[in-house]
């Protein structure tokens, strides 16, 4: 009996996006991607930048997406209890301490301790410092919006990438009192697409979603954009070529049903046409 192994080479594509959500704070906004090959990526942070904006659209802070915020009151001590009056804070490094005197007083310090050990820190929703810093950011950003921009590397097959509000909150390992402090699970997914492109610029290119603005009076729901991308090769008079893509789009909004509270966000579903 003979066995054959087949390797499927799949081209990749680099969607470049710049989207503003006037009513969703940056901490509560995440981006996921998945395709028909079964590849899934959740809460993507690589090559992503967020701008916190106020109700007038003014920029409050620009940050690369990731962990990092001031610690909050009464964090968990290395010995297992909460910080007491006049006690010096020394947080646990969750097994990554290099000596008995090591302390990790922030989520980032826990990450660095794991990095020095050569370990991967994947369960930040179980790390006390990360949980408490996350909720402090949620409280600090109440009433704000977010401009998120960057790029993704996706397989050139049918799939989607989507912006999801509040997912990180619902999936966090937190106490009921912490959830109550956030006050609401309703999200206004009004948004403005400043730019969405699937390749390098070339003269005459038209990205049909650039500048599109949608206001949603109904909280929660799914706004879906169905995109068909076609490869395009532009050649100028000097013979220089640019390999890029153009796309067409249709869109649809669906209100979330009461029994489907997780059905919300802004989705970009992609199919790719091949030139013959």
PDB file of C-alpha atoms in Angstrom:
ATOM      1  CA  UNK A   1       0.000   0.000   0.000  1.00  0.00           C
ATOM      2  CA  UNK A   2       1.348   3.415  -0.913  1.00  0.00           C
ATOM      3  CA  UNK A   3       0.618   6.670   0.866  1.00  0.00           C
ATOM      4  CA  UNK A   4       0.611  10.023  -0.871  1.00  0.00           C
ATOM      5  CA  UNK A   5       1.024  13.386   0.824  1.00  0.00           C
ATOM      6  CA  UNK A   6      -0.344  16.517  -0.793  1.00  0.00           C
ATOM      7  CA  UNK A   7       0.717  20.010   0.277  1.00  0.00           C
ATOM      8  CA  UNK A   8      -1.700  22.790  -0.589  1.00  0.00           C
ATOM      9  CA  UNK A   9       0.001  26.147  -1.074  1.00  0.00           C
ATOM     10  CA  UNK A  10      -2.385  28.980  -0.307  1.00  0.00           C
ATOM     11  CA  UNK A  11      -1.680  32.579  -1.252  1.00  0.00           C
ATOM     12  CA  UNK A  12      -2.078  35.161   1.470  1.00  0.00           C
ATOM     13  CA  UNK A  13      -3.623  38.608   1.347  1.00  0.00           C
ATOM     14  CA  UNK A  14      -3.107  41.704   3.459  1.00  0.00           C
ATOM     15  CA  UNK A  15      -6.362  43.600   4.157  1.00  0.00           C
ATOM     16  CA  UNK A  16      -5.572  47.114   5.353  1.00  0.00           C
ATOM     17  CA  UNK A  17      -8.286  48.779   7.413  1.00  0.00           C
ATOM     18  CA  UNK A  18      -9.041  51.963   9.320  1.00  0.00           C
ATOM     19  CA  UNK A  19     -12.411  51.902  11.102  1.00  0.00           C
ATOM     20  CA  UNK A  20     -13.890  54.216  13.743  1.00  0.00           C
ATOM     21  CA  UNK A  21     -16.469  53.105  16.328  1.00  0.00           C
ATOM     22  CA  UNK A  22     -17.730  56.291  18.065  1.00  0.00           C
ATOM     23  CA  UNK A  23     -19.558  54.427  20.858  1.00  0.00           C
ATOM     24  CA  UNK A  24     -17.348  51.413  21.659  1.00  0.00           C
ATOM     25  CA  UNK A  25     -14.298  51.832  23.954  1.00  0.00           C
ATOM     26  CA  UNK A  26     -10.994  50.453  22.704  1.00  0.00           C
ATOM     27  CA  UNK A  27     -10.639  47.970  25.561  1.00  0.00           C
ATOM     28  CA  UNK A  28     -13.955  46.342  24.630  1.00  0.00           C
ATOM     29  CA  UNK A  29     -13.189  46.138  20.902  1.00  0.00           C
ATOM     30  CA  UNK A  30     -11.432  43.082  19.462  1.00  0.00           C
ATOM     31  CA  UNK A  31     -10.866  41.691  15.982  1.00  0.00           C
ATOM     32  CA  UNK A  32     -11.118  38.023  14.946  1.00  0.00           C
ATOM     33  CA  UNK A  33     -10.597  36.184  11.647  1.00  0.00           C
ATOM     34  CA  UNK A  34     -11.542  32.763  10.292  1.00  0.00           C
ATOM     35  CA  UNK A  35     -11.673  31.015   6.906  1.00  0.00           C
ATOM     36  CA  UNK A  36     -13.069  27.895   5.243  1.00  0.00           C
ATOM     37  CA  UNK A  37      -9.742  26.089   5.721  1.00  0.00           C
ATOM     38  CA  UNK A  38     -10.491  26.049   9.450  1.00  0.00           C
ATOM     39  CA  UNK A  39      -7.896  28.645  10.401  1.00  0.00           C
ATOM     40  CA  UNK A  40      -9.103  30.906  13.214  1.00  0.00           C
ATOM     41  CA  UNK A  41      -7.488  33.817  15.046  1.00  0.00           C
ATOM     42  CA  UNK A  42      -9.086  35.518  18.041  1.00  0.00           C
ATOM     43  CA  UNK A  43      -8.409  38.933  19.564  1.00  0.00           C
ATOM     44  CA  UNK A  44      -5.706  39.729  16.994  1.00  0.00           C
ATOM     45  CA  UNK A  45      -3.177  42.260  18.254  1.00  0.00           C
ATOM     46  CA  UNK A  46      -0.242  42.047  15.853  1.00  0.00           C
ATOM     47  CA  UNK A  47       0.007  45.101  13.556  1.00  0.00           C
ATOM     48  CA  UNK A  48      -3.052  46.671  15.227  1.00  0.00           C
ATOM     49  CA  UNK A  49      -3.175  50.214  16.634  1.00  0.00           C
ATOM     50  CA  UNK A  50      -6.039  51.786  18.569  1.00  0.00           C
ATOM     51  CA  UNK A  51      -6.854  55.438  19.227  1.00  0.00           C
ATOM     52  CA  UNK A  52      -9.088  56.264  22.162  1.00  0.00           C
ATOM     53  CA  UNK A  53     -11.470  59.064  21.162  1.00  0.00           C
ATOM     54  CA  UNK A  54     -13.954  61.191  23.113  1.00  0.00           C
ATOM     55  CA  UNK A  55     -17.528  62.059  22.127  1.00  0.00           C
ATOM     56  CA  UNK A  56     -16.231  64.882  19.919  1.00  0.00           C
ATOM     57  CA  UNK A  57     -13.865  62.585  18.049  1.00  0.00           C
ATOM     58  CA  UNK A  58     -10.762  64.055  19.653  1.00  0.00           C
ATOM     59  CA  UNK A  59      -7.893  61.626  20.255  1.00  0.00           C
ATOM     60  CA  UNK A  60      -7.227  60.842  23.928  1.00  0.00           C
ATOM     61  CA  UNK A  61      -4.495  58.239  23.535  1.00  0.00           C
ATOM     62  CA  UNK A  62      -2.799  56.239  20.785  1.00  0.00           C
ATOM     63  CA  UNK A  63      -1.558  52.765  21.682  1.00  0.00           C
ATOM     64  CA  UNK A  64      -0.451  49.569  20.083  1.00  0.00           C
ATOM     65  CA  UNK A  65      -3.001  47.014  21.136  1.00  0.00           C
ATOM     66  CA  UNK A  66      -1.835  44.918  24.070  1.00  0.00           C
ATOM     67  CA  UNK A  67      -1.543  44.729  27.804  1.00  0.00           C
ATOM     68  CA  UNK A  68      -0.516  47.557  30.083  1.00  0.00           C
ATOM     69  CA  UNK A  69      -2.390  49.734  32.560  1.00  0.00           C
ATOM     70  CA  UNK A  70      -2.013  51.012  36.112  1.00  0.00           C
ATOM     71  CA  UNK A  71      -2.668  48.454  38.820  1.00  0.00           C
ATOM     72  CA  UNK A  72      -5.806  48.907  40.883  1.00  0.00           C
ATOM     73  CA  UNK A  73      -6.515  48.792  44.587  1.00  0.00           C
ATOM     74  CA  UNK A  74      -6.137  45.628  46.654  1.00  0.00           C
ATOM     75  CA  UNK A  75      -4.447  43.302  44.141  1.00  0.00           C
ATOM     76  CA  UNK A  76      -3.654  39.707  44.962  1.00  0.00           C
ATOM     77  CA  UNK A  77      -0.405  39.204  46.854  1.00  0.00           C
ATOM     78  CA  UNK A  78       2.101  36.468  46.130  1.00  0.00           C
ATOM     79  CA  UNK A  79       1.193  34.801  49.428  1.00  0.00           C
ATOM     80  CA  UNK A  80      -2.427  34.448  48.245  1.00  0.00           C
ATOM     81  CA  UNK A  81      -4.202  37.183  50.215  1.00  0.00           C
ATOM     82  CA  UNK A  82      -5.204  40.677  49.156  1.00  0.00           C
ATOM     83  CA  UNK A  83      -3.004  43.706  49.750  1.00  0.00           C
ATOM     84  CA  UNK A  84      -3.485  44.956  53.299  1.00  0.00           C
ATOM     85  CA  UNK A  85      -2.933  48.398  54.826  1.00  0.00           C
ATOM     86  CA  UNK A  86       0.774  49.404  54.927  1.00  0.00           C
ATOM     87  CA  UNK A  87       1.760  46.139  53.252  1.00  0.00           C
ATOM     88  CA  UNK A  88       4.158  46.380  50.313  1.00  0.00           C
ATOM     89  CA  UNK A  89       2.689  44.891  47.147  1.00  0.00           C
ATOM     90  CA  UNK A  90       4.392  41.795  45.776  1.00  0.00           C
ATOM     91  CA  UNK A  91       2.315  40.030  43.134  1.00  0.00           C
ATOM     92  CA  UNK A  92       2.727  36.432  42.061  1.00  0.00           C
ATOM     93  CA  UNK A  93       4.605  35.566  38.851  1.00  0.00           C
ATOM     94  CA  UNK A  94       2.534  32.363  38.638  1.00  0.00           C
ATOM     95  CA  UNK A  95       5.464  29.974  38.774  1.00  0.00           C
ATOM     96  CA  UNK A  96       7.877  32.057  36.671  1.00  0.00           C
ATOM     97  CA  UNK A  97       9.789  33.586  39.604  1.00  0.00           C
ATOM     98  CA  UNK A  98      13.565  33.323  39.220  1.00  0.00           C
ATOM     99  CA  UNK A  99      14.044  33.693  42.996  1.00  0.00           C
ATOM    100  CA  UNK A 100      11.957  33.857  46.177  1.00  0.00           C
ATOM    101  CA  UNK A 101      12.216  37.659  46.146  1.00  0.00           C
ATOM    102  CA  UNK A 102      10.753  38.144  42.666  1.00  0.00           C
ATOM    103  CA  UNK A 103       7.466  40.021  42.358  1.00  0.00           C
ATOM    104  CA  UNK A 104       5.218  40.610  39.336  1.00  0.00           C
ATOM    105  CA  UNK A 105       3.160  43.717  40.006  1.00  0.00           C
ATOM    106  CA  UNK A 106       1.496  44.073  36.611  1.00  0.00           C
ATOM    107  CA  UNK A 107       0.223  41.916  33.781  1.00  0.00           C
ATOM    108  CA  UNK A 108       3.165  42.995  31.655  1.00  0.00           C
ATOM    109  CA  UNK A 109       5.630  41.905  34.351  1.00  0.00           C
ATOM    110  CA  UNK A 110       3.996  38.465  34.426  1.00  0.00           C
ATOM    111  CA  UNK A 111       4.410  38.305  30.642  1.00  0.00           C
ATOM    112  CA  UNK A 112       8.073  39.284  30.904  1.00  0.00           C
ATOM    113  CA  UNK A 113       8.715  36.675  33.613  1.00  0.00           C
ATOM    114  CA  UNK A 114       7.191  33.980  31.398  1.00  0.00           C
ATOM    115  CA  UNK A 115       9.206  35.223  28.425  1.00  0.00           C
ATOM    116  CA  UNK A 116      12.466  34.919  30.393  1.00  0.00           C
ATOM    117  CA  UNK A 117      11.536  31.323  31.204  1.00  0.00           C
ATOM    118  CA  UNK A 118      10.765  30.624  27.561  1.00  0.00           C
ATOM    119  CA  UNK A 119       7.116  29.968  28.402  1.00  0.00           C
ATOM    120  CA  UNK A 120       4.002  31.171  26.576  1.00  0.00           C
ATOM    121  CA  UNK A 121       1.430  33.071  28.640  1.00  0.00           C
ATOM    122  CA  UNK A 122      -1.938  32.206  27.109  1.00  0.00           C
ATOM    123  CA  UNK A 123      -4.395  32.276  30.020  1.00  0.00           C
ATOM    124  CA  UNK A 124      -4.350  35.980  30.866  1.00  0.00           C
ATOM    125  CA  UNK A 125      -8.036  35.711  31.824  1.00  0.00           C
ATOM    126  CA  UNK A 126      -6.822  33.704  34.846  1.00  0.00           C
ATOM    127  CA  UNK A 127      -4.087  36.170  35.892  1.00  0.00           C
ATOM    128  CA  UNK A 128      -5.225  38.490  38.670  1.00  0.00           C
ATOM    129  CA  UNK A 129      -3.106  41.417  37.492  1.00  0.00           C
ATOM    130  CA  UNK A 130      -4.457  41.139  33.925  1.00  0.00           C
ATOM    131  CA  UNK A 131      -8.087  40.819  35.034  1.00  0.00           C
ATOM    132  CA  UNK A 132      -7.981  43.823  37.333  1.00  0.00           C
ATOM    133  CA  UNK A 133      -6.072  46.015  34.871  1.00  0.00           C
ATOM    134  CA  UNK A 134      -8.591  45.101  32.185  1.00  0.00           C
ATOM    135  CA  UNK A 135     -11.546  46.190  34.310  1.00  0.00           C
ATOM    136  CA  UNK A 136      -9.792  49.364  35.367  1.00  0.00           C
ATOM    137  CA  UNK A 137      -9.431  50.253  31.679  1.00  0.00           C
ATOM    138  CA  UNK A 138     -13.117  49.448  31.045  1.00  0.00           C
ATOM    139  CA  UNK A 139     -14.115  51.861  33.829  1.00  0.00           C
ATOM    140  CA  UNK A 140     -11.667  54.553  32.694  1.00  0.00           C
ATOM    141  CA  UNK A 141     -12.903  54.406  29.074  1.00  0.00           C
ATOM    142  CA  UNK A 142     -16.636  54.589  29.765  1.00  0.00           C
ATOM    143  CA  UNK A 143     -18.359  56.816  27.201  1.00  0.00           C
ATOM    144  CA  UNK A 144     -15.433  56.746  24.760  1.00  0.00           C
ATOM    145  CA  UNK A 145     -15.084  55.495  21.195  1.00  0.00           C
ATOM    146  CA  UNK A 146     -12.261  53.858  19.297  1.00  0.00           C
ATOM    147  CA  UNK A 147     -10.448  54.225  16.004  1.00  0.00           C
ATOM    148  CA  UNK A 148      -8.759  50.938  15.097  1.00  0.00           C
ATOM    149  CA  UNK A 149      -6.403  50.533  12.159  1.00  0.00           C
ATOM    150  CA  UNK A 150      -3.772  48.156  10.869  1.00  0.00           C
ATOM    151  CA  UNK A 151      -3.477  45.096   8.656  1.00  0.00           C
ATOM    152  CA  UNK A 152      -4.147  41.367   8.745  1.00  0.00           C
ATOM    153  CA  UNK A 153      -2.534  38.497   6.914  1.00  0.00           C
ATOM    154  CA  UNK A 154      -5.290  36.158   5.753  1.00  0.00           C
ATOM    155  CA  UNK A 155      -5.415  33.156   3.428  1.00  0.00           C
ATOM    156  CA  UNK A 156      -6.680  33.936  -0.044  1.00  0.00           C
ATOM    157  CA  UNK A 157      -9.743  31.751   0.437  1.00  0.00           C
ATOM    158  CA  UNK A 158     -13.309  32.449   1.503  1.00  0.00           C
ATOM    159  CA  UNK A 159     -13.502  33.687   5.066  1.00  0.00           C
ATOM    160  CA  UNK A 160     -14.153  36.736   7.188  1.00  0.00           C
ATOM    161  CA  UNK A 161     -12.662  39.108   9.679  1.00  0.00           C
ATOM    162  CA  UNK A 162     -14.858  40.899  12.157  1.00  0.00           C
ATOM    163  CA  UNK A 163     -14.858  43.543  14.858  1.00  0.00           C
ATOM    164  CA  UNK A 164     -16.558  42.318  18.032  1.00  0.00           C
ATOM    165  CA  UNK A 165     -17.516  44.542  20.981  1.00  0.00           C
ATOM    166  CA  UNK A 166     -17.476  43.194  24.526  1.00  0.00           C
ATOM    167  CA  UNK A 167     -16.265  39.685  23.752  1.00  0.00           C
ATOM    168  CA  UNK A 168     -13.208  40.028  25.977  1.00  0.00           C
ATOM    169  CA  UNK A 169     -15.508  41.125  28.803  1.00  0.00           C
ATOM    170  CA  UNK A 170     -17.885  38.157  28.506  1.00  0.00           C
ATOM    171  CA  UNK A 171     -15.037  35.641  28.280  1.00  0.00           C
ATOM    172  CA  UNK A 172     -13.102  36.997  31.266  1.00  0.00           C
ATOM    173  CA  UNK A 173     -12.969  35.046  34.505  1.00  0.00           C
ATOM    174  CA  UNK A 174     -14.438  37.742  36.765  1.00  0.00           C
ATOM    175  CA  UNK A 175     -16.693  38.215  39.765  1.00  0.00           C
ATOM    176  CA  UNK A 176     -20.314  39.363  39.511  1.00  0.00           C
ATOM    177  CA  UNK A 177     -19.514  42.647  41.273  1.00  0.00           C
ATOM    178  CA  UNK A 178     -16.958  43.415  38.548  1.00  0.00           C
ATOM    179  CA  UNK A 179     -19.540  42.759  35.841  1.00  0.00           C
ATOM    180  CA  UNK A 180     -22.032  45.041  37.549  1.00  0.00           C
ATOM    181  CA  UNK A 181     -19.519  47.882  37.483  1.00  0.00           C
ATOM    182  CA  UNK A 182     -19.555  47.826  33.679  1.00  0.00           C
ATOM    183  CA  UNK A 183     -23.316  48.583  33.787  1.00  0.00           C
ATOM    184  CA  UNK A 184     -24.422  47.527  30.292  1.00  0.00           C
ATOM    185  CA  UNK A 185     -24.163  44.782  27.740  1.00  0.00           C
ATOM    186  CA  UNK A 186     -25.701  46.869  24.960  1.00  0.00           C
ATOM    187  CA  UNK A 187     -23.346  47.990  22.229  1.00  0.00           C
ATOM    188  CA  UNK A 188     -23.957  50.585  19.545  1.00  0.00           C
ATOM    189  CA  UNK A 189     -22.080  49.285  16.486  1.00  0.00           C
ATOM    190  CA  UNK A 190     -22.329  52.553  14.533  1.00  0.00           C
ATOM    191  CA  UNK A 191     -19.117  52.845  12.556  1.00  0.00           C
ATOM    192  CA  UNK A 192     -17.245  54.722   9.870  1.00  0.00           C
ATOM    193  CA  UNK A 193     -14.915  52.933   7.456  1.00  0.00           C
ATOM    194  CA  UNK A 194     -12.152  55.407   6.761  1.00  0.00           C
ATOM    195  CA  UNK A 195     -10.285  52.953   4.563  1.00  0.00           C
ATOM    196  CA  UNK A 196     -10.488  49.318   3.492  1.00  0.00           C
ATOM    197  CA  UNK A 197      -8.075  48.058   0.840  1.00  0.00           C
ATOM    198  CA  UNK A 198      -6.796  44.664  -0.278  1.00  0.00           C
ATOM    199  CA  UNK A 199      -3.429  45.552  -1.750  1.00  0.00           C
ATOM    200  CA  UNK A 200      -1.117  48.350  -2.765  1.00  0.00           C
ATOM    201  CA  UNK A 201      -2.427  51.628  -4.144  1.00  0.00           C
ATOM    202  CA  UNK A 202      -2.353  52.274  -7.871  1.00  0.00           C
ATOM    203  CA  UNK A 203      -3.699  55.230  -9.872  1.00  0.00           C
ATOM    204  CA  UNK A 204      -7.429  54.999 -10.458  1.00  0.00           C
ATOM    205  CA  UNK A 205      -8.139  52.387  -7.801  1.00  0.00           C
ATOM    206  CA  UNK A 206     -11.533  52.773  -6.109  1.00  0.00           C
ATOM    207  CA  UNK A 207     -12.178  51.174  -2.722  1.00  0.00           C
ATOM    208  CA  UNK A 208     -15.997  51.274  -2.486  1.00  0.00           C
ATOM    209  CA  UNK A 209     -16.116  51.209   1.320  1.00  0.00           C
ATOM    210  CA  UNK A 210     -13.738  54.135   1.882  1.00  0.00           C
ATOM    211  CA  UNK A 211     -15.691  56.837   3.735  1.00  0.00           C
ATOM    212  CA  UNK A 212     -18.804  54.719   4.352  1.00  0.00           C
ATOM    213  CA  UNK A 213     -20.617  55.750   7.557  1.00  0.00           C
ATOM    214  CA  UNK A 214     -23.430  53.849   9.267  1.00  0.00           C
ATOM    215  CA  UNK A 215     -25.452  55.059  12.261  1.00  0.00           C
ATOM    216  CA  UNK A 216     -27.363  52.384  14.155  1.00  0.00           C
ATOM    217  CA  UNK A 217     -30.118  53.547  16.513  1.00  0.00           C
ATOM    218  CA  UNK A 218     -30.852  49.972  17.596  1.00  0.00           C
ATOM    219  CA  UNK A 219     -28.243  48.585  20.028  1.00  0.00           C
ATOM    220  CA  UNK A 220     -26.632  45.253  19.210  1.00  0.00           C
ATOM    221  CA  UNK A 221     -26.843  43.470  15.890  1.00  0.00           C
ATOM    222  CA  UNK A 222     -24.655  42.281  13.027  1.00  0.00           C
ATOM    223  CA  UNK A 223     -23.629  44.534  10.168  1.00  0.00           C
ATOM    224  CA  UNK A 224     -22.273  42.368   7.370  1.00  0.00           C
ATOM    225  CA  UNK A 225     -20.297  43.396   4.312  1.00  0.00           C
ATOM    226  CA  UNK A 226     -19.999  40.781   1.569  1.00  0.00           C
ATOM    227  CA  UNK A 227     -16.882  41.443  -0.480  1.00  0.00           C
ATOM    228  CA  UNK A 228     -15.759  39.958  -3.795  1.00  0.00           C
ATOM    229  CA  UNK A 229     -12.097  40.654  -4.496  1.00  0.00           C
ATOM    230  CA  UNK A 230     -10.420  40.245  -7.864  1.00  0.00           C
ATOM    231  CA  UNK A 231      -6.659  40.437  -8.483  1.00  0.00           C
ATOM    232  CA  UNK A 232      -5.575  43.453 -10.494  1.00  0.00           C
ATOM    233  CA  UNK A 233      -2.269  44.189 -12.200  1.00  0.00           C
ATOM    234  CA  UNK A 234      -1.599  47.843 -13.022  1.00  0.00           C
ATOM    235  CA  UNK A 235       1.147  48.786 -15.451  1.00  0.00           C
ATOM    236  CA  UNK A 236       2.226  52.410 -15.907  1.00  0.00           C
ATOM    237  CA  UNK A 237       3.703  53.948 -19.069  1.00  0.00           C
ATOM    238  CA  UNK A 238       7.244  53.137 -17.948  1.00  0.00           C
ATOM    239  CA  UNK A 239       6.406  49.446 -17.601  1.00  0.00           C
ATOM    240  CA  UNK A 240       6.357  49.390 -13.785  1.00  0.00           C
ATOM    241  CA  UNK A 241       3.686  47.008 -12.487  1.00  0.00           C
ATOM    242  CA  UNK A 242       1.680  46.941  -9.257  1.00  0.00           C
ATOM    243  CA  UNK A 243      -0.018  43.706  -8.189  1.00  0.00           C
ATOM    244  CA  UNK A 244      -3.083  44.552  -6.124  1.00  0.00           C
ATOM    245  CA  UNK A 245      -6.797  43.788  -5.749  1.00  0.00           C
ATOM    246  CA  UNK A 246     -10.108  45.512  -6.341  1.00  0.00           C
ATOM    247  CA  UNK A 247     -13.395  44.540  -4.724  1.00  0.00           C
ATOM    248  CA  UNK A 248     -17.136  44.947  -4.947  1.00  0.00           C
ATOM    249  CA  UNK A 249     -19.462  44.925  -1.951  1.00  0.00           C
ATOM    250  CA  UNK A 250     -23.031  44.403  -0.748  1.00  0.00           C
ATOM    251  CA  UNK A 251     -24.134  44.910   2.835  1.00  0.00           C
ATOM    252  CA  UNK A 252     -26.804  43.800   5.296  1.00  0.00           C
ATOM    253  CA  UNK A 253     -27.781  44.615   8.896  1.00  0.00           C
ATOM    254  CA  UNK A 254     -29.561  42.185  11.193  1.00  0.00           C
ATOM    255  CA  UNK A 255     -30.734  42.982  14.696  1.00  0.00           C
ATOM    256  CA  UNK A 256     -29.591  40.528  17.381  1.00  0.00           C
ATOM    257  CA  UNK A 257     -32.286  38.208  18.673  1.00  0.00           C
ATOM    258  CA  UNK A 258     -32.906  38.139  22.466  1.00  0.00           C
ATOM    259  CA  UNK A 259     -31.735  34.517  22.652  1.00  0.00           C
ATOM    260  CA  UNK A 260     -28.533  35.314  20.729  1.00  0.00           C
ATOM    261  CA  UNK A 261     -26.737  37.989  22.769  1.00  0.00           C
ATOM    262  CA  UNK A 262     -23.372  37.076  21.220  1.00  0.00           C
ATOM    263  CA  UNK A 263     -24.583  37.778  17.690  1.00  0.00           C
ATOM    264  CA  UNK A 264     -23.159  41.227  17.217  1.00  0.00           C
ATOM    265  CA  UNK A 265     -20.341  43.025  15.496  1.00  0.00           C
ATOM    266  CA  UNK A 266     -19.213  44.252  12.106  1.00  0.00           C
ATOM    267  CA  UNK A 267     -18.279  41.438   9.713  1.00  0.00           C
ATOM    268  CA  UNK A 268     -16.359  41.547   6.442  1.00  0.00           C
ATOM    269  CA  UNK A 269     -16.985  38.291   4.548  1.00  0.00           C
ATOM    270  CA  UNK A 270     -14.601  37.724   1.638  1.00  0.00           C
ATOM    271  CA  UNK A 271     -14.565  35.648  -1.528  1.00  0.00           C
ATOM    272  CA  UNK A 272     -11.782  35.811  -4.089  1.00  0.00           C
ATOM    273  CA  UNK A 273     -12.192  35.591  -7.828  1.00  0.00           C
ATOM    274  CA  UNK A 274      -9.304  34.233  -9.858  1.00  0.00           C
ATOM    275  CA  UNK A 275      -8.267  35.673 -13.201  1.00  0.00           C
ATOM    276  CA  UNK A 276      -8.256  33.138 -16.019  1.00  0.00           C
TER     277      UNK A 276
END
